[in-house]
mmCIF file with all atom_site columns, C-alpha atoms in Angstrom:
data_model
loop_
_atom_site.group_PDB
_atom_site.id
_atom_site.type_symbol
_atom_site.label_atom_id
_atom_site.label_alt_id
_atom_site.label_comp_id
_atom_site.label_asym_id
_atom_site.label_entity_id
_atom_site.label_seq_id
_atom_site.pdbx_PDB_ins_code
_atom_site.Cartn_x
_atom_site.Cartn_y
_atom_site.Cartn_z
_atom_site.occupancy
_atom_site.B_iso_or_equiv
_atom_site.pdbx_formal_charge
_atom_site.auth_seq_id
_atom_site.auth_comp_id
_atom_site.auth_asym_id
_atom_site.auth_atom_id
_atom_site.pdbx_PDB_model_num
ATOM 1   C CA . MET A 1 1   ? 0.000   0.000  0.000   1.00 52.00 ? 141 MET A CA 1
ATOM 2   C CA . THR A 1 2   ? 1.322   3.428  -0.904  1.00 55.00 ? 142 THR A CA 1
ATOM 3   C CA . THR A 1 3   ? 1.155   6.368  1.475   1.00 58.00 ? 143 THR A CA 1
ATOM 4   C CA . PRO A 1 4   ? -0.548  9.494  0.127   1.00 60.00 ? 144 PRO A CA 1
ATOM 5   C CA . SER A 1 5   ? 1.329   12.764 0.443   1.00 87.00 ? 145 SER A CA 1
ATOM 6   C CA . ALA A 1 6   ? 0.008   16.301 0.760   1.00 90.00 ? 146 ALA A CA 1
ATOM 7   C CA . LEU A 1 7   ? 0.968   19.286 -1.369  1.00 91.00 ? 147 LEU A CA 1
ATOM 8   C CA . SER A 1 8   ? 0.592   22.890 -0.279  1.00 92.00 ? 148 SER A CA 1
ATOM 9   C CA . THR A 1 9   ? -1.148  25.410 -2.499  1.00 93.00 ? 149 THR A CA 1
ATOM 10  C CA . HIS A 1 10  ? 2.268   26.875 -3.424  1.00 92.00 ? 150 HIS A CA 1
ATOM 11  C CA . GLU A 1 11  ? 3.693   23.478 -4.396  1.00 93.00 ? 151 GLU A CA 1
ATOM 12  C CA . THR A 1 12  ? 0.538   22.734 -6.372  1.00 93.00 ? 152 THR A CA 1
ATOM 13  C CA . ARG A 1 13  ? 0.655   26.070 -8.210  1.00 93.00 ? 153 ARG A CA 1
ATOM 14  C CA . ASP A 1 14  ? 4.282   25.478 -9.195  1.00 93.00 ? 154 ASP A CA 1
ATOM 15  C CA . ARG A 1 15  ? 3.624   21.895 -10.356 1.00 93.00 ? 155 ARG A CA 1
ATOM 16  C CA . LEU A 1 16  ? 0.066   22.183 -11.714 1.00 91.00 ? 156 LEU A CA 1
ATOM 17  C CA . HIS A 1 17  ? 1.222   21.713 -15.324 1.00 90.00 ? 157 HIS A CA 1
ATOM 18  C CA . GLU A 1 18  ? 2.702   18.295 -14.510 1.00 92.00 ? 158 GLU A CA 1
ATOM 19  C CA . LEU A 1 19  ? -0.090  16.952 -12.264 1.00 94.00 ? 159 LEU A CA 1
ATOM 20  C CA . THR A 1 20  ? -3.260  15.100 -13.182 1.00 94.00 ? 160 THR A CA 1
ATOM 21  C CA . VAL A 1 21  ? -5.811  16.792 -10.919 1.00 96.00 ? 161 VAL A CA 1
ATOM 22  C CA . ILE A 1 22  ? -8.856  14.770 -9.864  1.00 96.00 ? 162 ILE A CA 1
ATOM 23  C CA . ASP A 1 23  ? -11.647 16.650 -8.076  1.00 96.00 ? 163 ASP A CA 1
ATOM 24  C CA . VAL A 1 24  ? -13.724 14.237 -5.956  1.00 94.00 ? 164 VAL A CA 1
ATOM 25  C CA . ARG A 1 25  ? -16.500 16.685 -5.055  1.00 90.00 ? 165 ARG A CA 1
ATOM 26  C CA . THR A 1 26  ? -20.016 16.384 -6.410  1.00 85.00 ? 166 THR A CA 1
ATOM 27  C CA . PRO A 1 27  ? -20.613 17.605 -9.982  1.00 84.00 ? 167 PRO A CA 1
ATOM 28  C CA . GLY A 1 28  ? -22.513 20.634 -8.665  1.00 80.00 ? 168 GLY A CA 1
ATOM 29  C CA . GLU A 1 29  ? -19.639 21.667 -6.415  1.00 83.00 ? 169 GLU A CA 1
ATOM 30  C CA . TYR A 1 30  ? -17.155 21.067 -9.240  1.00 87.00 ? 170 TYR A CA 1
ATOM 31  C CA . ALA A 1 31  ? -19.206 23.265 -11.601 1.00 83.00 ? 171 ALA A CA 1
ATOM 32  C CA . GLY A 1 32  ? -19.095 26.054 -9.020  1.00 82.00 ? 172 GLY A CA 1
ATOM 33  C CA . GLY A 1 33  ? -15.303 26.299 -9.272  1.00 87.00 ? 173 GLY A CA 1
ATOM 34  C CA . HIS A 1 34  ? -12.370 23.912 -9.563  1.00 91.00 ? 174 HIS A CA 1
ATOM 35  C CA . LEU A 1 35  ? -8.609  23.955 -10.066 1.00 94.00 ? 175 LEU A CA 1
ATOM 36  C CA . PRO A 1 36  ? -7.554  24.624 -13.664 1.00 93.00 ? 176 PRO A CA 1
ATOM 37  C CA . GLY A 1 37  ? -7.499  21.382 -15.648 1.00 92.00 ? 177 GLY A CA 1
ATOM 38  C CA . ALA A 1 38  ? -9.148  19.320 -12.913 1.00 94.00 ? 178 ALA A CA 1
ATOM 39  C CA . LEU A 1 39  ? -11.296 16.353 -13.895 1.00 94.00 ? 179 LEU A CA 1
ATOM 40  C CA . ASN A 1 40  ? -14.390 15.489 -11.845 1.00 93.00 ? 180 ASN A CA 1
ATOM 41  C CA . ILE A 1 41  ? -14.620 11.957 -10.468 1.00 94.00 ? 181 ILE A CA 1
ATOM 42  C CA . PRO A 1 42  ? -16.920 12.126 -7.422  1.00 91.00 ? 182 PRO A CA 1
ATOM 43  C CA . LEU A 1 43  ? -15.774 10.208 -4.359  1.00 89.00 ? 183 LEU A CA 1
ATOM 44  C CA . ASP A 1 44  ? -18.564 7.653  -4.718  1.00 86.00 ? 184 ASP A CA 1
ATOM 45  C CA . GLN A 1 45  ? -17.335 6.895  -8.274  1.00 89.00 ? 185 GLN A CA 1
ATOM 46  C CA . VAL A 1 46  ? -13.619 6.431  -7.492  1.00 93.00 ? 186 VAL A CA 1
ATOM 47  C CA . GLN A 1 47  ? -13.919 2.627  -7.317  1.00 93.00 ? 187 GLN A CA 1
ATOM 48  C CA . ARG A 1 48  ? -15.394 2.587  -10.826 1.00 91.00 ? 188 ARG A CA 1
ATOM 49  C CA . ALA A 1 49  ? -12.465 4.660  -12.131 1.00 93.00 ? 189 ALA A CA 1
ATOM 50  C CA . LEU A 1 50  ? -9.639  2.598  -10.584 1.00 94.00 ? 190 LEU A CA 1
ATOM 51  C CA . THR A 1 51  ? -8.318  1.176  -13.861 1.00 93.00 ? 191 THR A CA 1
ATOM 52  C CA . ASP A 1 52  ? -8.122  4.586  -15.536 1.00 94.00 ? 192 ASP A CA 1
ATOM 53  C CA . LEU A 1 53  ? -6.640  6.201  -12.428 1.00 95.00 ? 193 LEU A CA 1
ATOM 54  C CA . ARG A 1 54  ? -3.985  3.474  -12.212 1.00 94.00 ? 194 ARG A CA 1
ATOM 55  C CA . GLN A 1 55  ? -3.016  4.117  -15.854 1.00 93.00 ? 195 GLN A CA 1
ATOM 56  C CA . ALA A 1 56  ? -2.905  7.881  -15.211 1.00 93.00 ? 196 ALA A CA 1
ATOM 57  C CA . ALA A 1 57  ? -0.667  7.313  -12.165 1.00 92.00 ? 197 ALA A CA 1
ATOM 58  C CA . ASP A 1 58  ? 1.716   5.309  -14.368 1.00 92.00 ? 198 ASP A CA 1
ATOM 59  C CA . ARG A 1 59  ? 2.056   8.389  -16.619 1.00 91.00 ? 199 ARG A CA 1
ATOM 60  C CA . GLY A 1 60  ? 2.556   10.932 -13.817 1.00 91.00 ? 200 GLY A CA 1
ATOM 61  C CA . GLU A 1 61  ? 1.543   12.122 -10.375 1.00 93.00 ? 201 GLU A CA 1
ATOM 62  C CA . ILE A 1 62  ? -2.134  12.403 -9.431  1.00 95.00 ? 202 ILE A CA 1
ATOM 63  C CA . LEU A 1 63  ? -3.357  15.193 -7.176  1.00 96.00 ? 203 LEU A CA 1
ATOM 64  C CA . VAL A 1 64  ? -6.739  14.561 -5.545  1.00 96.00 ? 204 VAL A CA 1
ATOM 65  C CA . VAL A 1 65  ? -8.718  17.605 -4.391  1.00 96.00 ? 205 VAL A CA 1
ATOM 66  C CA . CYS A 1 66  ? -12.039 18.414 -2.715  1.00 92.00 ? 206 CYS A CA 1
ATOM 67  C CA . ALA A 1 67  ? -13.404 21.415 -0.845  1.00 89.00 ? 207 ALA A CA 1
ATOM 68  C CA . SER A 1 68  ? -11.355 21.158 2.359   1.00 87.00 ? 208 SER A CA 1
ATOM 69  C CA . GLY A 1 69  ? -9.266  17.990 2.135   1.00 83.00 ? 209 GLY A CA 1
ATOM 70  C CA . ALA A 1 70  ? -11.396 15.397 3.972   1.00 84.00 ? 210 ALA A CA 1
ATOM 71  C CA . ARG A 1 71  ? -12.974 13.739 0.925   1.00 88.00 ? 211 ARG A CA 1
ATOM 72  C CA . SER A 1 72  ? -9.701  13.837 -0.992  1.00 92.00 ? 212 SER A CA 1
ATOM 73  C CA . GLU A 1 73  ? -7.983  12.079 1.937   1.00 91.00 ? 213 GLU A CA 1
ATOM 74  C CA . ASN A 1 74  ? -10.668 9.375  1.783   1.00 90.00 ? 214 ASN A CA 1
ATOM 75  C CA . ALA A 1 75  ? -10.164 9.052  -1.984  1.00 93.00 ? 215 ALA A CA 1
ATOM 76  C CA . CYS A 1 76  ? -6.379  8.880  -1.531  1.00 94.00 ? 216 CYS A CA 1
ATOM 77  C CA . ARG A 1 77  ? -6.851  6.135  1.051   1.00 92.00 ? 217 ARG A CA 1
ATOM 78  C CA . ILE A 1 78  ? -8.997  4.116  -1.392  1.00 93.00 ? 218 ILE A CA 1
ATOM 79  C CA . LEU A 1 79  ? -6.451  4.619  -4.151  1.00 94.00 ? 219 LEU A CA 1
ATOM 80  C CA . ALA A 1 80  ? -3.533  3.722  -1.862  1.00 93.00 ? 220 ALA A CA 1
ATOM 81  C CA . GLU A 1 81  ? -5.301  0.496  -0.866  1.00 94.00 ? 221 GLU A CA 1
ATOM 82  C CA . ASN A 1 82  ? -5.362  -0.306 -4.584  1.00 93.00 ? 222 ASN A CA 1
ATOM 83  C CA . GLY A 1 83  ? -1.679  0.488  -5.089  1.00 93.00 ? 223 GLY A CA 1
ATOM 84  C CA . ILE A 1 84  ? -2.191  3.881  -6.732  1.00 93.00 ? 224 ILE A CA 1
ATOM 85  C CA . ALA A 1 85  ? 0.142   6.628  -5.540  1.00 91.00 ? 225 ALA A CA 1
ATOM 86  C CA . THR A 1 86  ? -1.540  10.009 -5.040  1.00 94.00 ? 226 THR A CA 1
ATOM 87  C CA . ALA A 1 87  ? -1.198  13.312 -3.272  1.00 93.00 ? 227 ALA A CA 1
ATOM 88  C CA . THR A 1 88  ? -3.876  15.565 -1.824  1.00 94.00 ? 228 THR A CA 1
ATOM 89  C CA . LEU A 1 89  ? -4.082  19.351 -1.783  1.00 94.00 ? 229 LEU A CA 1
ATOM 90  C CA . SER A 1 90  ? -3.772  20.602 1.800   1.00 92.00 ? 230 SER A CA 1
ATOM 91  C CA . GLY A 1 91  ? -6.902  22.608 2.581   1.00 91.00 ? 231 GLY A CA 1
ATOM 92  C CA . GLY A 1 92  ? -8.534  21.730 -0.745  1.00 92.00 ? 232 GLY A CA 1
ATOM 93  C CA . THR A 1 93  ? -10.043 24.196 -3.188  1.00 92.00 ? 233 THR A CA 1
ATOM 94  C CA . SER A 1 94  ? -10.983 26.428 -0.255  1.00 90.00 ? 234 SER A CA 1
ATOM 95  C CA . ALA A 1 95  ? -7.298  26.958 0.543   1.00 92.00 ? 235 ALA A CA 1
ATOM 96  C CA . TRP A 1 96  ? -6.518  27.349 -3.177  1.00 94.00 ? 236 TRP A CA 1
ATOM 97  C CA . ALA A 1 97  ? -9.105  30.126 -3.541  1.00 91.00 ? 237 ALA A CA 1
ATOM 98  C CA . ALA A 1 98  ? -8.118  31.750 -0.222  1.00 92.00 ? 238 ALA A CA 1
ATOM 99  C CA . GLU A 1 99  ? -4.551  32.091 -1.557  1.00 93.00 ? 239 GLU A CA 1
ATOM 100 C CA . GLY A 1 100 ? -5.954  34.057 -4.493  1.00 91.00 ? 240 GLY A CA 1
ATOM 101 C CA . HIS A 1 101 ? -5.528  31.364 -7.152  1.00 91.00 ? 241 HIS A CA 1
ATOM 102 C CA . ASP A 1 102 ? -8.048  31.099 -9.980  1.00 87.00 ? 242 ASP A CA 1
ATOM 103 C CA . LEU A 1 103 ? -10.903 28.626 -9.964  1.00 88.00 ? 243 LEU A CA 1
ATOM 104 C CA . HIS A 1 104 ? -12.312 27.573 -13.317 1.00 87.00 ? 244 HIS A CA 1
ATOM 105 C CA . ARG A 1 105 ? -16.062 27.288 -13.802 1.00 82.00 ? 245 ARG A CA 1
ATOM 106 C CA . LEU A 1 106 ? -17.951 25.269 -16.375 1.00 71.00 ? 246 LEU A CA 1
ATOM 107 C CA . GLN A 1 107 ? -19.338 27.318 -19.245 1.00 67.00 ? 247 GLN A CA 1
ATOM 108 C CA . GLY A 1 108 ? -23.123 27.412 -19.425 1.00 58.00 ? 248 GLY A CA 1
ATOM 109 C CA . SER A 1 109 ? -23.560 25.422 -16.228 1.00 55.00 ? 249 SER A CA 1
ATOM 110 C CA . PRO A 1 110 ? -26.677 26.131 -14.177 1.00 53.00 ? 250 PRO A CA 1
ATOM 111 C CA . ARG A 1 111 ? -26.308 27.971 -10.904 1.00 57.00 ? 251 ARG A CA 1
ATOM 112 C CA . ALA A 1 112 ? -23.690 26.413 -8.704  1.00 62.00 ? 252 ALA A CA 1
ATOM 113 C CA . THR A 1 113 ? -24.724 23.843 -6.137  1.00 69.00 ? 253 THR A CA 1
ATOM 114 C CA . TRP A 1 114 ? -23.876 24.688 -2.554  1.00 75.00 ? 254 TRP A CA 1
ATOM 115 C CA . GLY A 1 115 ? -20.758 23.076 -1.169  1.00 75.00 ? 255 GLY A CA 1
ATOM 116 C CA . MET A 1 116 ? -21.327 19.806 0.683   1.00 79.00 ? 256 MET A CA 1
ATOM 117 C CA . GLU A 1 117 ? -20.370 21.307 4.048   1.00 81.00 ? 257 GLU A CA 1
ATOM 118 C CA . ARG A 1 118 ? -22.990 24.022 3.589   1.00 84.00 ? 258 ARG A CA 1
ATOM 119 C CA . GLN A 1 119 ? -25.612 21.440 2.564   1.00 86.00 ? 259 GLN A CA 1
ATOM 120 C CA . VAL A 1 120 ? -24.820 19.397 5.694   1.00 88.00 ? 260 VAL A CA 1
ATOM 121 C CA . ARG A 1 121 ? -25.084 22.465 7.951   1.00 90.00 ? 261 ARG A CA 1
ATOM 122 C CA . LEU A 1 122 ? -28.464 23.390 6.451   1.00 92.00 ? 262 LEU A CA 1
ATOM 123 C CA . THR A 1 123 ? -29.826 19.851 6.749   1.00 93.00 ? 263 THR A CA 1
ATOM 124 C CA . ALA A 1 124 ? -28.524 19.279 10.274  1.00 93.00 ? 264 ALA A CA 1
ATOM 125 C CA . GLY A 1 125 ? -29.783 22.656 11.481  1.00 94.00 ? 265 GLY A CA 1
ATOM 126 C CA . THR A 1 126 ? -33.196 22.089 9.915   1.00 94.00 ? 266 THR A CA 1
ATOM 127 C CA . VAL A 1 127 ? -33.606 18.658 11.500  1.00 95.00 ? 267 VAL A CA 1
ATOM 128 C CA . VAL A 1 128 ? -32.476 19.956 14.915  1.00 95.00 ? 268 VAL A CA 1
ATOM 129 C CA . LEU A 1 129 ? -34.939 22.853 14.766  1.00 95.00 ? 269 LEU A CA 1
ATOM 130 C CA . LEU A 1 130 ? -37.704 20.570 13.526  1.00 95.00 ? 270 LEU A CA 1
ATOM 131 C CA . GLY A 1 131 ? -37.048 18.122 16.374  1.00 94.00 ? 271 GLY A CA 1
ATOM 132 C CA . LEU A 1 132 ? -37.126 20.893 18.956  1.00 94.00 ? 272 LEU A CA 1
ATOM 133 C CA . LEU A 1 133 ? -40.302 22.486 17.555  1.00 95.00 ? 273 LEU A CA 1
ATOM 134 C CA . LEU A 1 134 ? -42.135 19.168 17.245  1.00 95.00 ? 274 LEU A CA 1
ATOM 135 C CA . GLY A 1 135 ? -40.932 18.301 20.762  1.00 94.00 ? 275 GLY A CA 1
ATOM 136 C CA . LEU A 1 136 ? -42.471 21.493 22.109  1.00 93.00 ? 276 LEU A CA 1
ATOM 137 C CA . LEU A 1 137 ? -45.656 21.536 20.042  1.00 94.00 ? 277 LEU A CA 1
ATOM 138 C CA . VAL A 1 138 ? -46.528 17.864 19.479  1.00 95.00 ? 278 VAL A CA 1
ATOM 139 C CA . HIS A 1 139 ? -44.711 15.431 21.783  1.00 95.00 ? 279 HIS A CA 1
ATOM 140 C CA . PRO A 1 140 ? -41.398 15.536 23.689  1.00 94.00 ? 280 PRO A CA 1
ATOM 141 C CA . ALA A 1 141 ? -40.277 12.311 21.992  1.00 95.00 ? 281 ALA A CA 1
ATOM 142 C CA . PHE A 1 142 ? -39.599 14.300 18.798  1.00 94.00 ? 282 PHE A CA 1
ATOM 143 C CA . GLN A 1 143 ? -36.561 15.786 20.540  1.00 94.00 ? 283 GLN A CA 1
ATOM 144 C CA . ILE A 1 144 ? -34.866 12.467 19.759  1.00 95.00 ? 284 ILE A CA 1
ATOM 145 C CA . LEU A 1 145 ? -34.395 13.853 16.223  1.00 93.00 ? 285 LEU A CA 1
ATOM 146 C CA . SER A 1 146 ? -32.236 16.646 17.608  1.00 94.00 ? 286 SER A CA 1
ATOM 147 C CA . ALA A 1 147 ? -30.311 14.252 19.835  1.00 94.00 ? 287 ALA A CA 1
ATOM 148 C CA . GLY A 1 148 ? -29.720 11.938 16.867  1.00 93.00 ? 288 GLY A CA 1
ATOM 149 C CA . ILE A 1 149 ? -28.245 14.755 14.795  1.00 94.00 ? 289 ILE A CA 1
ATOM 150 C CA . ALA A 1 150 ? -26.037 15.822 17.718  1.00 93.00 ? 290 ALA A CA 1
ATOM 151 C CA . ALA A 1 151 ? -24.756 12.255 18.112  1.00 93.00 ? 291 ALA A CA 1
ATOM 152 C CA . GLY A 1 152 ? -24.135 12.049 14.373  1.00 91.00 ? 292 GLY A CA 1
ATOM 153 C CA . LEU A 1 153 ? -22.127 15.279 14.423  1.00 90.00 ? 293 LEU A CA 1
ATOM 154 C CA . VAL A 1 154 ? -19.971 14.021 17.303  1.00 92.00 ? 294 VAL A CA 1
ATOM 155 C CA . PHE A 1 155 ? -19.395 10.709 15.498  1.00 90.00 ? 295 PHE A CA 1
ATOM 156 C CA . SER A 1 156 ? -18.583 12.617 12.298  1.00 87.00 ? 296 SER A CA 1
ATOM 157 C CA . ALA A 1 157 ? -15.968 14.726 14.069  1.00 85.00 ? 297 ALA A CA 1
ATOM 158 C CA . LEU A 1 158 ? -14.363 11.738 15.814  1.00 87.00 ? 298 LEU A CA 1
ATOM 159 C CA . THR A 1 159 ? -14.137 9.601  12.674  1.00 83.00 ? 299 THR A CA 1
ATOM 160 C CA . ASN A 1 160 ? -13.610 12.385 10.101  1.00 76.00 ? 300 ASN A CA 1
ATOM 161 C CA . THR A 1 161 ? -16.463 10.913 8.067   1.00 79.00 ? 301 THR A CA 1
ATOM 162 C CA . CYS A 1 162 ? -19.924 12.251 7.404   1.00 82.00 ? 302 CYS A CA 1
ATOM 163 C CA . GLY A 1 163 ? -22.866 9.966  6.842   1.00 84.00 ? 303 GLY A CA 1
ATOM 164 C CA . MET A 1 164 ? -25.146 12.915 6.141   1.00 88.00 ? 304 MET A CA 1
ATOM 165 C CA . ALA A 1 165 ? -22.796 14.136 3.390   1.00 82.00 ? 305 ALA A CA 1
ATOM 166 C CA . ALA A 1 166 ? -22.784 10.633 1.899   1.00 81.00 ? 306 ALA A CA 1
ATOM 167 C CA . LEU A 1 167 ? -26.588 10.670 1.832   1.00 86.00 ? 307 LEU A CA 1
ATOM 168 C CA . LEU A 1 168 ? -26.805 14.212 0.440   1.00 85.00 ? 308 LEU A CA 1
ATOM 169 C CA . ALA A 1 169 ? -24.299 13.291 -2.296  1.00 79.00 ? 309 ALA A CA 1
ATOM 170 C CA . LYS A 1 170 ? -26.901 10.869 -3.637  1.00 79.00 ? 310 LYS A CA 1
ATOM 171 C CA . LEU A 1 171 ? -29.445 13.633 -4.325  1.00 82.00 ? 311 LEU A CA 1
ATOM 172 C CA . PRO A 1 172 ? -29.982 14.328 -8.046  1.00 79.00 ? 312 PRO A CA 1
ATOM 173 C CA . HIS A 1 173 ? -28.341 17.779 -8.031  1.00 75.00 ? 313 HIS A CA 1
ATOM 174 C CA . ASN A 1 174 ? -25.191 16.265 -6.505  1.00 73.00 ? 314 ASN A CA 1
ATOM 175 C CA . ARG A 1 175 ? -24.920 13.243 -8.809  1.00 69.00 ? 315 ARG A CA 1
ATOM 176 C CA . THR A 1 176 ? -23.047 12.726 -12.011 1.00 59.00 ? 316 THR A CA 1
ATOM 177 C CA . GLY A 1 177 ? -24.620 10.883 -14.882 1.00 55.00 ? 317 GLY A CA 1
ATOM 178 C CA . ALA A 1 178 ? -22.954 7.759  -16.264 1.00 51.00 ? 318 ALA A CA 1
ATOM 179 C CA . ALA A 1 179 ? -22.308 9.639  -19.524 1.00 52.00 ? 319 ALA A CA 1
ATOM 180 C CA . ASP A 1 180 ? -20.565 12.459 -17.624 1.00 81.00 ? 320 ASP A CA 1
ATOM 181 C CA . LEU A 1 181 ? -18.261 10.022 -15.831 1.00 80.00 ? 321 LEU A CA 1
ATOM 182 C CA . ASP A 1 182 ? -17.563 8.145  -19.070 1.00 82.00 ? 322 ASP A CA 1
ATOM 183 C CA . ALA A 1 183 ? -16.590 11.436 -20.735 1.00 84.00 ? 323 ALA A CA 1
ATOM 184 C CA . THR A 1 184 ? -14.333 12.299 -17.790 1.00 87.00 ? 324 THR A CA 1
ATOM 185 C CA . LEU A 1 185 ? -12.645 8.887  -17.919 1.00 87.00 ? 325 LEU A CA 1
ATOM 186 C CA . ALA A 1 186 ? -12.140 9.276  -21.692 1.00 87.00 ? 326 ALA A CA 1
ATOM 187 C CA . ALA A 1 187 ? -10.505 12.674 -21.062 1.00 86.00 ? 327 ALA A CA 1
ATOM 188 C CA . LEU A 1 188 ? -8.327  11.085 -18.369 1.00 86.00 ? 328 LEU A CA 1
ATOM 189 C CA . ARG A 1 189 ? -7.220  8.359  -20.806 1.00 85.00 ? 329 ARG A CA 1
ATOM 190 C CA . GLY A 1 190 ? -6.356  11.028 -23.376 1.00 80.00 ? 330 GLY A CA 1
ATOM 191 C CA . ARG A 1 191 ? -3.969  12.912 -21.074 1.00 76.00 ? 331 ARG A CA 1
ATOM 192 C CA . ARG A 1 192 ? -0.264  12.353 -21.428 1.00 63.00 ? 332 ARG A CA 1
#
């Protein structure tokens, strides 16, 4: 098993021309802004792309990116378990943009989808408020909803995973079509 490394935004900027950049965010997040030249292979599709990613790694170094670094670390772990050497961008596209580097956006794409972290905050906050309101107005047992979200957030922080994000990624606006992934994999195969 290979050990993934991390590149800073400065190292990435200097080496961007020689890296194959894979963005593992949802298609909506990717459309909202991504590193120049990045290809979108959502985290839940990485297993399907293993053969093409292995071939790309044989041609040069792969940099895996997401919004903050957590999903790219998960993707790097999956790839490392399959013998594919990768690096991740420390701080993700958020750090890239904060340093003043350009993000590319898809031409003609519909309005950008909120980032996954923002979607999780909205969903968690809504369920907590709903649980509290229903607990006050209908029956105290509804407060279990709020407690369940709190427990999930603690578990998420301790394990650096997010079940709610995994569920939200399956919503239609966060999903890639098979044709989109096939086109991305064809573009990946065409890179030298």
